[in-house]
Tab-separated table of C-alpha atoms and ligand atoms in Angstrom:
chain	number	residue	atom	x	y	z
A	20	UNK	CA	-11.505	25.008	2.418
A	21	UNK	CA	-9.872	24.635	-1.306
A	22	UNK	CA	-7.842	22.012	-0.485
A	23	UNK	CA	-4.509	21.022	-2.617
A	24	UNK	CA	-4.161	17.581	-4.433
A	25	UNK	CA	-1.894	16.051	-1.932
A	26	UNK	CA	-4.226	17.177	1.065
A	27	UNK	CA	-7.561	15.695	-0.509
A	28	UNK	CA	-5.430	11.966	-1.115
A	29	UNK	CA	-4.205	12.387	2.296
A	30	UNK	CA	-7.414	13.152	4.196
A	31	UNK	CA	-10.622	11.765	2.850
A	32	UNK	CA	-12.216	9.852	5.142
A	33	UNK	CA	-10.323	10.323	8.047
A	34	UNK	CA	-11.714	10.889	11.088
A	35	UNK	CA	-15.171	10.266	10.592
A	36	UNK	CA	-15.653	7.334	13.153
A	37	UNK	CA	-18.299	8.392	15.561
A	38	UNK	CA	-18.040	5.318	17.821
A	39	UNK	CA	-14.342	4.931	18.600
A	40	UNK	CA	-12.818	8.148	17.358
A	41	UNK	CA	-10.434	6.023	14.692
A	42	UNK	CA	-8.966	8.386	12.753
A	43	UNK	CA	-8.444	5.673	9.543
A	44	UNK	CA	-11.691	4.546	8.701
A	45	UNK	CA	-13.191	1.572	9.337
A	46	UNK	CA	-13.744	-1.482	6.790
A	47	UNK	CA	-17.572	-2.266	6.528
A	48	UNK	CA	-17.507	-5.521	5.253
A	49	UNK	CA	-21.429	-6.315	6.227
A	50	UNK	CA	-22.885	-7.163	2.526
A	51	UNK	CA	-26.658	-6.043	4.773
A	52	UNK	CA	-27.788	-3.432	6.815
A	53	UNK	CA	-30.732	-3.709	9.133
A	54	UNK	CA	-34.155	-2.230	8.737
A	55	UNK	CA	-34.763	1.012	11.928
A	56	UNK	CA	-38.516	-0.820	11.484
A	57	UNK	CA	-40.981	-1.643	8.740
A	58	UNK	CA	-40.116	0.388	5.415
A	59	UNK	CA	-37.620	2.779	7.494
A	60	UNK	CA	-34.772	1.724	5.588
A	61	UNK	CA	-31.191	3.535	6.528
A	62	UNK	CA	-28.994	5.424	4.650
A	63	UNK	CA	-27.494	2.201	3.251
A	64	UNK	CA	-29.659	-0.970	2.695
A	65	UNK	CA	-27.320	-3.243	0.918
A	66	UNK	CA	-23.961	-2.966	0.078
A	67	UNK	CA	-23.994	-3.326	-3.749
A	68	UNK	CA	-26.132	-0.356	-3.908
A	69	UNK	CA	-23.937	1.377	-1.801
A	70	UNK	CA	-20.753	0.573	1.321
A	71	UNK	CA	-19.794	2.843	3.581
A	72	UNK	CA	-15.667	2.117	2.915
A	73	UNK	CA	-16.555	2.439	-0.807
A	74	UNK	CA	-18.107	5.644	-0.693
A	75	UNK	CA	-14.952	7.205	0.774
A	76	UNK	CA	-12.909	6.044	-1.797
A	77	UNK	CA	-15.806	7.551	-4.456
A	78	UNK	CA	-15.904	11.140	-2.888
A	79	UNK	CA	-12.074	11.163	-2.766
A	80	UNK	CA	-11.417	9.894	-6.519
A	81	UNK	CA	-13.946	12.482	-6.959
A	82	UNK	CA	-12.561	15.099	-5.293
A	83	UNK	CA	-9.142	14.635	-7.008
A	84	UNK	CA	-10.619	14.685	-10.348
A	85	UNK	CA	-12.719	17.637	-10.075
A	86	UNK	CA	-16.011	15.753	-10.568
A	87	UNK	CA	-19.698	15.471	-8.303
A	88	UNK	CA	-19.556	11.823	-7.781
A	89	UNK	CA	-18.528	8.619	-8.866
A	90	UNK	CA	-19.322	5.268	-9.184
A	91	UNK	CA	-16.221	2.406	-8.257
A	92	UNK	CA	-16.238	-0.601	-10.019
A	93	UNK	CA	-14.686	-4.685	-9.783
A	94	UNK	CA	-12.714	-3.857	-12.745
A	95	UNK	CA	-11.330	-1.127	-15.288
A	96	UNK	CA	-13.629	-3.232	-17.787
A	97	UNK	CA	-16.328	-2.936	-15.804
A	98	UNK	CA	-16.061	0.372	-15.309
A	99	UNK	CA	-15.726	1.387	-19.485
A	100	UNK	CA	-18.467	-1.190	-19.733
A	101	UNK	CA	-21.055	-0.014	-17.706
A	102	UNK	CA	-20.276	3.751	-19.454
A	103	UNK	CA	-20.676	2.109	-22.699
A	104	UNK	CA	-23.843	-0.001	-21.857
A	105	UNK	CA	-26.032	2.458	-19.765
A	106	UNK	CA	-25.461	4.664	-22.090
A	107	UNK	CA	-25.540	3.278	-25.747
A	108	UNK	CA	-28.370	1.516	-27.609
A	109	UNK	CA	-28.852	-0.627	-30.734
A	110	UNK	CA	-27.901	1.376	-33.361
A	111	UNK	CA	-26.337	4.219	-31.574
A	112	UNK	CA	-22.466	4.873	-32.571
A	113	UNK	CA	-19.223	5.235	-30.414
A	114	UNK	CA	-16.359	6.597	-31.670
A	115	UNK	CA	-13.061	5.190	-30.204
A	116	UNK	CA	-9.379	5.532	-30.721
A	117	UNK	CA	-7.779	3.000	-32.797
A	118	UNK	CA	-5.187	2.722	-30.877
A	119	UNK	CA	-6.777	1.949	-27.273
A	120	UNK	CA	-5.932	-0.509	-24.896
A	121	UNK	CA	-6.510	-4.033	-26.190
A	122	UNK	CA	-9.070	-4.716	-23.520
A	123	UNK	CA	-10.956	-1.832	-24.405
A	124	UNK	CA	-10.897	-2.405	-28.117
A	125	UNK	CA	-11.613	-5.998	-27.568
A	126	UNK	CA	-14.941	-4.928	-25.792
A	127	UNK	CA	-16.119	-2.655	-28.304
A	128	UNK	CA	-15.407	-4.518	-31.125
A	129	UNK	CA	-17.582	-7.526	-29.488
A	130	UNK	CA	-20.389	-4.992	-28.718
A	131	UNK	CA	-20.005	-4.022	-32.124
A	132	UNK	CA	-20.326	-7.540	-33.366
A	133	UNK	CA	-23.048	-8.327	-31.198
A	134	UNK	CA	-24.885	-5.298	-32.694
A	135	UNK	CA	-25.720	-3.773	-29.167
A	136	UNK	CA	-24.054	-0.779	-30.584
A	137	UNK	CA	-22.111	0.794	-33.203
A	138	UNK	CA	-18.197	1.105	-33.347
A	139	UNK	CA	-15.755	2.904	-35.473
A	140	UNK	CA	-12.268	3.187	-34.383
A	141	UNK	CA	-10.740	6.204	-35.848
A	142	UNK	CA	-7.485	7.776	-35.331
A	143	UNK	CA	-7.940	10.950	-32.940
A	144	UNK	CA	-5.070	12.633	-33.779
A	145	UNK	CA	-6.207	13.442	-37.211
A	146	UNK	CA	-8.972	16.443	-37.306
A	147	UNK	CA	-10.406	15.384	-40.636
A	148	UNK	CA	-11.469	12.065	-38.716
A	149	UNK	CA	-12.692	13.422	-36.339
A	150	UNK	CA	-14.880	15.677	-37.833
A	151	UNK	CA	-15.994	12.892	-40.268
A	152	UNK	CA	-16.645	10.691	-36.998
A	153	UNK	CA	-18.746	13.607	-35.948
A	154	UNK	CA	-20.593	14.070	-38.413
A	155	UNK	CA	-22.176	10.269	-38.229
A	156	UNK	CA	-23.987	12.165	-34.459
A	157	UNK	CA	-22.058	9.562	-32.219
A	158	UNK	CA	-23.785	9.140	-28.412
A	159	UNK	CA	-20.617	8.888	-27.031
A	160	UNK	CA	-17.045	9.143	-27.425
A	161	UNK	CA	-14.145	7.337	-26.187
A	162	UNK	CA	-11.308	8.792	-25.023
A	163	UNK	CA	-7.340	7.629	-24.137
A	164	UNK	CA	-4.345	9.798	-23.755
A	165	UNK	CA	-2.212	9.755	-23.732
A	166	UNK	CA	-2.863	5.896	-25.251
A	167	UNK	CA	-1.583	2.448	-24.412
A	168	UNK	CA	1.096	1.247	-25.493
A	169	UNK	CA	2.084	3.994	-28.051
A	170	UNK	CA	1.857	7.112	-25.727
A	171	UNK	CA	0.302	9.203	-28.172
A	172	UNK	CA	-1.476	12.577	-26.672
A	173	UNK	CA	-4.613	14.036	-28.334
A	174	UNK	CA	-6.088	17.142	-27.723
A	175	UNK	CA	-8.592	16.506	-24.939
A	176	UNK	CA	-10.033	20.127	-25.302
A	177	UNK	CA	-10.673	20.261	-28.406
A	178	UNK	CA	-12.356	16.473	-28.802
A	179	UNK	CA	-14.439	17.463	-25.699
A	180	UNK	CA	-15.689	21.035	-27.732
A	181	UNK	CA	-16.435	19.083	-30.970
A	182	UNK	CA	-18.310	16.346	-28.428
A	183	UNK	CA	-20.460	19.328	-26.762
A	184	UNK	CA	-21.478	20.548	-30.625
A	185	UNK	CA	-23.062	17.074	-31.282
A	186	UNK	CA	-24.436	16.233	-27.822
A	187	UNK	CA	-22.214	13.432	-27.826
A	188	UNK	CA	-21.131	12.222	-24.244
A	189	UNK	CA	-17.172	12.521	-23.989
A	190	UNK	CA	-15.725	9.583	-21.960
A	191	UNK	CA	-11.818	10.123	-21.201
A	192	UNK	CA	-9.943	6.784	-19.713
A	193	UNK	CA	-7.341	8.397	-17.347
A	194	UNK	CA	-5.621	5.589	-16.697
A	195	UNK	CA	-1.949	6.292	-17.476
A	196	UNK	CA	-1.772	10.194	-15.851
A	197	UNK	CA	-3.951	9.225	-12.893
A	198	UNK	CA	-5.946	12.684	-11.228
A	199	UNK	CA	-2.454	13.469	-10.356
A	200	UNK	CA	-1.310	14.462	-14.007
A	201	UNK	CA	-4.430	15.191	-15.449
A	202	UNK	CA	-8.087	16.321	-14.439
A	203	UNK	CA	-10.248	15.811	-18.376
A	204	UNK	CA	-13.302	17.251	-16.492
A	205	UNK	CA	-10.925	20.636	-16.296
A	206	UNK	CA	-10.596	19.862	-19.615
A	207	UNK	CA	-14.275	19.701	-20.811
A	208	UNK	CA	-14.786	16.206	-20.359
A	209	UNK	CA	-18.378	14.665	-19.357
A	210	UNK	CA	-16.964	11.354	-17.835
A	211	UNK	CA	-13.594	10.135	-16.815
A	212	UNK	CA	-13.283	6.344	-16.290
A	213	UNK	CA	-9.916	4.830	-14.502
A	214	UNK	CA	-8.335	1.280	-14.314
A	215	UNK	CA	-7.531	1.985	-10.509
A	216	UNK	CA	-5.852	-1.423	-10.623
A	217	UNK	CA	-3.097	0.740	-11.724
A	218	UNK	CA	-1.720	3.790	-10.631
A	219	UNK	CA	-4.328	4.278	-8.017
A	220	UNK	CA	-4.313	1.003	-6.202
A	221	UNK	CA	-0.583	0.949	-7.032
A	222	UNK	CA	0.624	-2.152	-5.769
A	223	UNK	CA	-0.346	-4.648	-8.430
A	224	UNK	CA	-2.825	-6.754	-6.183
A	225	UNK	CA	-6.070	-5.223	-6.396
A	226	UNK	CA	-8.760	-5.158	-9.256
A	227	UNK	CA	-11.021	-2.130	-9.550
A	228	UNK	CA	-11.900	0.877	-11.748
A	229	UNK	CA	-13.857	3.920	-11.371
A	230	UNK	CA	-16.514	6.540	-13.344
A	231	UNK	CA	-16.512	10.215	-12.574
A	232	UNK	CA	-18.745	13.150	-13.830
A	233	UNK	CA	-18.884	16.653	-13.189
A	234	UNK	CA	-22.642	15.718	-13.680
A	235	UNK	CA	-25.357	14.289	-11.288
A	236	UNK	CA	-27.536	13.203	-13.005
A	237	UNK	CA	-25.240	11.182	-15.286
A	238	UNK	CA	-23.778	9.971	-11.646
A	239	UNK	CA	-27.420	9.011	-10.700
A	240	UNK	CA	-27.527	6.839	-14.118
A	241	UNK	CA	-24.362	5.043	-14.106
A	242	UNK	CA	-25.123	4.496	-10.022
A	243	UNK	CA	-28.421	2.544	-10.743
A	244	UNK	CA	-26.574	0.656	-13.460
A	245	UNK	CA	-23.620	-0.198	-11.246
A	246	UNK	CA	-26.447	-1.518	-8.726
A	247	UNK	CA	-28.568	-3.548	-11.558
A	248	UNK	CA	-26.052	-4.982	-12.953
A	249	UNK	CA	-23.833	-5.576	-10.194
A	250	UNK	CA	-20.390	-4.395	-10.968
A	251	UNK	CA	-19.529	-2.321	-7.759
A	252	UNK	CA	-16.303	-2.860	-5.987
A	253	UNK	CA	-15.863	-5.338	-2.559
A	254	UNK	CA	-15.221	-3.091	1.031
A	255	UNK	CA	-12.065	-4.568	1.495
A	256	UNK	CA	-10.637	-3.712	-2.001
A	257	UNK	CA	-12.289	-0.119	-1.520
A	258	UNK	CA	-9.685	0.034	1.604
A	259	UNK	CA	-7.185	-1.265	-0.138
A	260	UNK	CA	-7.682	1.259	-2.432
A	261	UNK	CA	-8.128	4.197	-0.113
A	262	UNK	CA	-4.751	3.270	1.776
A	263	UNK	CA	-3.411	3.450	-1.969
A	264	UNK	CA	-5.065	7.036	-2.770
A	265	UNK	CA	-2.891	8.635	0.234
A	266	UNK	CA	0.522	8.090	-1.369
A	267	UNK	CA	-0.645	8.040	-4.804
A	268	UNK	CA	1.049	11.756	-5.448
A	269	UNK	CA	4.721	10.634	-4.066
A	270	UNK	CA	4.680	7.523	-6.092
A	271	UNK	CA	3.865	9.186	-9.484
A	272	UNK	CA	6.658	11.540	-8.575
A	273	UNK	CA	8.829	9.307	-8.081
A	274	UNK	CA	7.938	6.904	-11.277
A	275	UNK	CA	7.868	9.191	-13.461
A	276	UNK	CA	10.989	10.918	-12.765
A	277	UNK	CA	12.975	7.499	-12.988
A	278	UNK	CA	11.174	7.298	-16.399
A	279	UNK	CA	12.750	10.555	-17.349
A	280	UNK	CA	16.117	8.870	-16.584
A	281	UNK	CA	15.277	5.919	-18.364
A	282	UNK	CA	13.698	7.751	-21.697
A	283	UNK	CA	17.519	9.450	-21.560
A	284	UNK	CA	19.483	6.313	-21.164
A	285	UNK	CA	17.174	4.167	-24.002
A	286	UNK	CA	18.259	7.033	-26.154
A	287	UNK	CA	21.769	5.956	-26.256
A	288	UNK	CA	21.474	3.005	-27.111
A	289	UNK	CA	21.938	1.065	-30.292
A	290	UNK	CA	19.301	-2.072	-29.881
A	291	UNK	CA	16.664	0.829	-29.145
A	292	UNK	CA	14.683	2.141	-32.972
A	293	UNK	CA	12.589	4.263	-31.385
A	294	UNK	CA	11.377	5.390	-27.671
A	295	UNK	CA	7.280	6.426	-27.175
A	296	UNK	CA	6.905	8.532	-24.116
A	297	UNK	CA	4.675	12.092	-24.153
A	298	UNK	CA	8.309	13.639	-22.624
A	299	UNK	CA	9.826	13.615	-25.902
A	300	UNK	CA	9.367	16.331	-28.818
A	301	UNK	CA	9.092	13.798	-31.562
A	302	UNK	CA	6.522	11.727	-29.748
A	303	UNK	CA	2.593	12.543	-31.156
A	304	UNK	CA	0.840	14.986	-29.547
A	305	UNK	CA	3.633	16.264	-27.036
A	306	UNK	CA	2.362	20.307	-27.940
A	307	UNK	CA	-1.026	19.245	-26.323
A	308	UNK	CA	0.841	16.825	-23.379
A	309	UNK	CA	2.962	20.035	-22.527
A	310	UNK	CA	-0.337	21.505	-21.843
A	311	UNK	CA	-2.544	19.378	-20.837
A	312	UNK	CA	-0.648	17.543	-18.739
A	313	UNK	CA	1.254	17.837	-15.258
A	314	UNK	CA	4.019	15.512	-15.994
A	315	UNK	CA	4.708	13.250	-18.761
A	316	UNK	CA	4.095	10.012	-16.880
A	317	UNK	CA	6.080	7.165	-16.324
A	318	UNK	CA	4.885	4.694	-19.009
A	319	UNK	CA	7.347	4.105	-21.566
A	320	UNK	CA	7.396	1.913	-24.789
A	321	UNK	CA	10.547	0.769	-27.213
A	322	UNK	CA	10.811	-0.713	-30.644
A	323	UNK	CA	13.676	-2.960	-30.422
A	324	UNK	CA	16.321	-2.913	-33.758
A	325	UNK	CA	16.313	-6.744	-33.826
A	326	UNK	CA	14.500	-9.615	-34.316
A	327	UNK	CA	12.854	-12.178	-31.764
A	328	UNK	CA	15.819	-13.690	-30.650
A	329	UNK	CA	17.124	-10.186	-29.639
A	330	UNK	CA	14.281	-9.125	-28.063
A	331	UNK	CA	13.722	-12.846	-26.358
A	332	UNK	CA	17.439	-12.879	-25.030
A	333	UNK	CA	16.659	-8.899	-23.452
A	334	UNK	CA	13.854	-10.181	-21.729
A	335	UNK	CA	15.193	-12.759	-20.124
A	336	UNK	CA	18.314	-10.974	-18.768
A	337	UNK	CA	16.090	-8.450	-17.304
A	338	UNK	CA	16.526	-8.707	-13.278
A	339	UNK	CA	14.387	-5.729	-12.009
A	340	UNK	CA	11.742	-5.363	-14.675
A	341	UNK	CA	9.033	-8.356	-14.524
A	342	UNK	CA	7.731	-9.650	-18.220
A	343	UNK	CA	3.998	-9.044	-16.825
A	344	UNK	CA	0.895	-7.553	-18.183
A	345	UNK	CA	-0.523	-4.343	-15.922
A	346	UNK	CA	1.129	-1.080	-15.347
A	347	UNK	CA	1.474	1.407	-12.456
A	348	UNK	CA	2.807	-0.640	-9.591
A	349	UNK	CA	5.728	-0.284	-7.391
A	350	UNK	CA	7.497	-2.202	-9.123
A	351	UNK	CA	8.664	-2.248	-12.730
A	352	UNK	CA	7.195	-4.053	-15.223
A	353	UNK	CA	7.895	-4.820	-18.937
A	354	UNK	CA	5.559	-6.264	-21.539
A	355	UNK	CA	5.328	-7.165	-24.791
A	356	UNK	CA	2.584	-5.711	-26.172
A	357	UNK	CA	1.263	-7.757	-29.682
A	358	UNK	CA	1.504	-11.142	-27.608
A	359	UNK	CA	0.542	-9.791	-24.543
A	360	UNK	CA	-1.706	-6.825	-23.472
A	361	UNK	CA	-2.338	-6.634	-27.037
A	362	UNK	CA	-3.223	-9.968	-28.600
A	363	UNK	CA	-7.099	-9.717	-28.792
A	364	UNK	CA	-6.677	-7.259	-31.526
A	365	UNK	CA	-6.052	-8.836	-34.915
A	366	UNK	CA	-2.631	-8.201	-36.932
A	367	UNK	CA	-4.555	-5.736	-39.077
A	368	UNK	CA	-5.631	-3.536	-36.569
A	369	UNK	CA	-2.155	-3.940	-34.353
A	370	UNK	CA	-0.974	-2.974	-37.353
A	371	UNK	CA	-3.244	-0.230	-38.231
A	372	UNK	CA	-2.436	1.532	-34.787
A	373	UNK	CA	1.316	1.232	-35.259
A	374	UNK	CA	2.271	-1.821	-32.800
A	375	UNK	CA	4.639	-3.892	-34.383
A	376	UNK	CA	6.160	-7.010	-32.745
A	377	UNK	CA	9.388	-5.851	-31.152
A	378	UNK	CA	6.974	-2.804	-29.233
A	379	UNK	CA	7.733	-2.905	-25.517
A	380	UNK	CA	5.829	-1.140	-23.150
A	381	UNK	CA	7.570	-0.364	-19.758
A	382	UNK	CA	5.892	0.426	-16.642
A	383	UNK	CA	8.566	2.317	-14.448
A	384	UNK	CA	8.639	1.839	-10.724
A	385	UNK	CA	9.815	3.464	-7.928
A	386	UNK	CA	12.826	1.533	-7.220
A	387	UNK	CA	16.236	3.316	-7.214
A	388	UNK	CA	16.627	4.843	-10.997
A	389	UNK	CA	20.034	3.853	-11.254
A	390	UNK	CA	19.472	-0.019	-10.151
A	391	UNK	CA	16.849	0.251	-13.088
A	392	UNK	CA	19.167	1.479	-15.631
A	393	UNK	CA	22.189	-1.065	-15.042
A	394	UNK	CA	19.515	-3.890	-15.092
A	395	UNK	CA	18.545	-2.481	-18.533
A	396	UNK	CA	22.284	-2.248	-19.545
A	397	UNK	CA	23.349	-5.731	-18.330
A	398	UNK	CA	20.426	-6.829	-20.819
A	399	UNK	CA	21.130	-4.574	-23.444
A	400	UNK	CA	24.872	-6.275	-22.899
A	401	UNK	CA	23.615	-9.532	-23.378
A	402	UNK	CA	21.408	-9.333	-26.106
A	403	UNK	CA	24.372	-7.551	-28.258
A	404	UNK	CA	26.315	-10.218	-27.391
A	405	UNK	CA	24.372	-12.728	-28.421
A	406	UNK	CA	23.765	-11.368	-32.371
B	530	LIG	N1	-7.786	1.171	-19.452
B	530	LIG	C1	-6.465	1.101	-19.627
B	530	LIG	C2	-5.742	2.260	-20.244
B	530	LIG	C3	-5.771	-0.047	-19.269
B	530	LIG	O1	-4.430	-0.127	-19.475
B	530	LIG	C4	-6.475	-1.144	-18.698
B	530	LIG	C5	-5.787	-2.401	-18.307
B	530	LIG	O2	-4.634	-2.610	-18.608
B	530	LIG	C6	-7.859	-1.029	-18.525
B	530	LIG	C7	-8.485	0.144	-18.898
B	530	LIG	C8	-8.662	-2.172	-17.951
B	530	LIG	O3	-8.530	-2.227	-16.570
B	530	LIG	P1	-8.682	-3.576	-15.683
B	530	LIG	O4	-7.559	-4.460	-16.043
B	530	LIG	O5	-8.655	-3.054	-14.285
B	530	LIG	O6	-9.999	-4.172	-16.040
């Protein structure tokens, strides 16, 4: 059966319990799995080569995304890193946005540094870049659209096409649309990597991330690399996770719809320079987010008209959003990006990629949209007051 989106979340993994007949699956926390007899191993022989809980959680973030197989890992990190490192060698080059998440730029960079591989960030959006970029033969390039914290959209297609030429791998961090919004591998992507302590896991108290290919035999690499270096994710947090998959659909509806709301109210107001979200015309890339995308998200950043004090004062009248790094929760969060999220990269590059000081990224819940906006309005209030 072609099953829809909303079915697949719903339904992996459910009644597959031969024993009792439970319809949710079971957590198999055993870390060992006993020998039928001398070298008769089962299916599973130890659970950081493979879990039963965390292989339902694999086929299912597979299934959403459109890919063969996938490998779930401890952390997003882990999961970008063991991409990266299975895959690139002294000497080889990766070409990544200058604009990525700090985390992810942070890594690189120390690769880079470390001369276990090559770097150059380069600015996606802009074709003669990328074609220079290309030109160098990278292994493997890093994609993140749209990007964090500036919400800029490239075009996945066309990176992915240019990739293929070259026989250079084409990594896309889905992290902010979730398989909900977006699907790269529909898009010609080789890999897709996710922080699923976001959106997926939802709930802001679980640490994981995933890789998915349309490709086995890159599956088959990354899954003895997971194993030898031991990054795979715990049983419990895989059920954690896979009681997060089954309302993952409803809760980016309803998130990013409040940020719709939001994006409209922030545009009234007079302590707001400038609002970053793919919804708007202005915002970079929003022909190829129209596209590429089914919905526009609902991460949101500012540039406050102020100065510290302002921006200090807003922050601490906020009731409903919590000054926290992460994204994709319940709840709302708001951060600050260049002291925050963002402080491993230097001023240069913060600079270079266009995040000044009074950036704020907001990570819009599923509260009620209008409790959201009054909080934001009572701050708004406050800071005004105070200049
Ligand atoms: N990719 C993106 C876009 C992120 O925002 C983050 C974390 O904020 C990561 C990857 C890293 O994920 P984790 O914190 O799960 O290691």
């Amino acid at each position: 059966m072609d099953l829809k989106k909303a079915t697949i979340a719903v339904h992996s993994g459910l009644n597959n319990d031969i024993q009792y007949g439970c319809v949710s699956p079971p957590i198999y926390l055993s870390s060992t799995y006993n020998f039928i007899g001398f070298n008769e191993p089962r299916f599973h022989d130890y659970s950081r080569r493979s879990n039963p809980t965390r292989d339902i959680v694999q086929k299912a973030l597979s299934d959403l995304e459109g890919g063969v197989g996938s490998v779930l890992t401890n952390t997003g990190m882990s999961a970008i890193h063991l991409v990266t490192m299975s895959f690139l060698k002294p000497g080889d080059l990766l070409i990544a946005p200058h604009d990525c998440y700090g985390g992810s730029y942070r890594l690189f960079q120390s690769m880079h540094n470390n001369n276990l591989y090559k770097v150059k960030f380069i600015n996606q959006s802009n074709l003669l870049e990328l074609q220079a970029a290309f030109n160098e033969k990278p292994r493997l390039i890093f994609i993140e659209s749209p990007s964090n914290p500036l919400l800029r959209v490239v075009n996945i297609s066309m990176i992915c096409e240019l990739a293929h030429k070259t026989e250079t791998i084409s990594v896309v961090d889905n992290t902010f649309m979730t398989p909900a919004l977006q699907n790269p591998i529909y898009l010609g992507a080789d890999i897709i990597v996710h922080s699923c302590t976001k959106y997926i896991n939802g709930h802001s108290d679980v640490l994981a991330g995933i890789v998915i290919s349309k490709d086995p035999t890159l599956i088959d690499h990354l899954s003895w690399w997971a194993n030898n270096i031991g990054v795979t994710a715990a049983a419990f947090d895989s059920y954690l996770l896979l009681r997060s998959i089954r309302t993952l659909l409803p809760r980016i509806d309803i998130a990013q719809n409040n940020a719709l709301a939001i994006v409209d109210y922030l545009k009234q107001q007079k302590l707001v320079k400038k609002i970053y979200h793919p919804s708007l015309v202005e915002n970079i890339g929003y022909k190829y987010a129209v596209k590429q995308q089914k919905g526009f998200g609902a991460i949101l950043s500012m540039e406050i008209d102020g100065n510290k004090e302002i921006l200090k004062t807003f922050l601490k009248s906020l009731k409903l959003f919590t000054l926290a790094e992460s994204l994709g929760g319940v709840e709302s969060l708001i951060c600050h990006a260049a002291s925050m999220t963002h402080a491993s990269m230097s001023y240069e590059a913060r600079n270079r990629a266009g995040i000044s000081d009074m950036l704020l990224r907001i990570s819009v819940g599923i509260e009620d949209k209008q409790d959201l906006i009054s909080d934001l309005d009572s701050a708004f209030k406050i800071a005004s007051d105070n200049i």
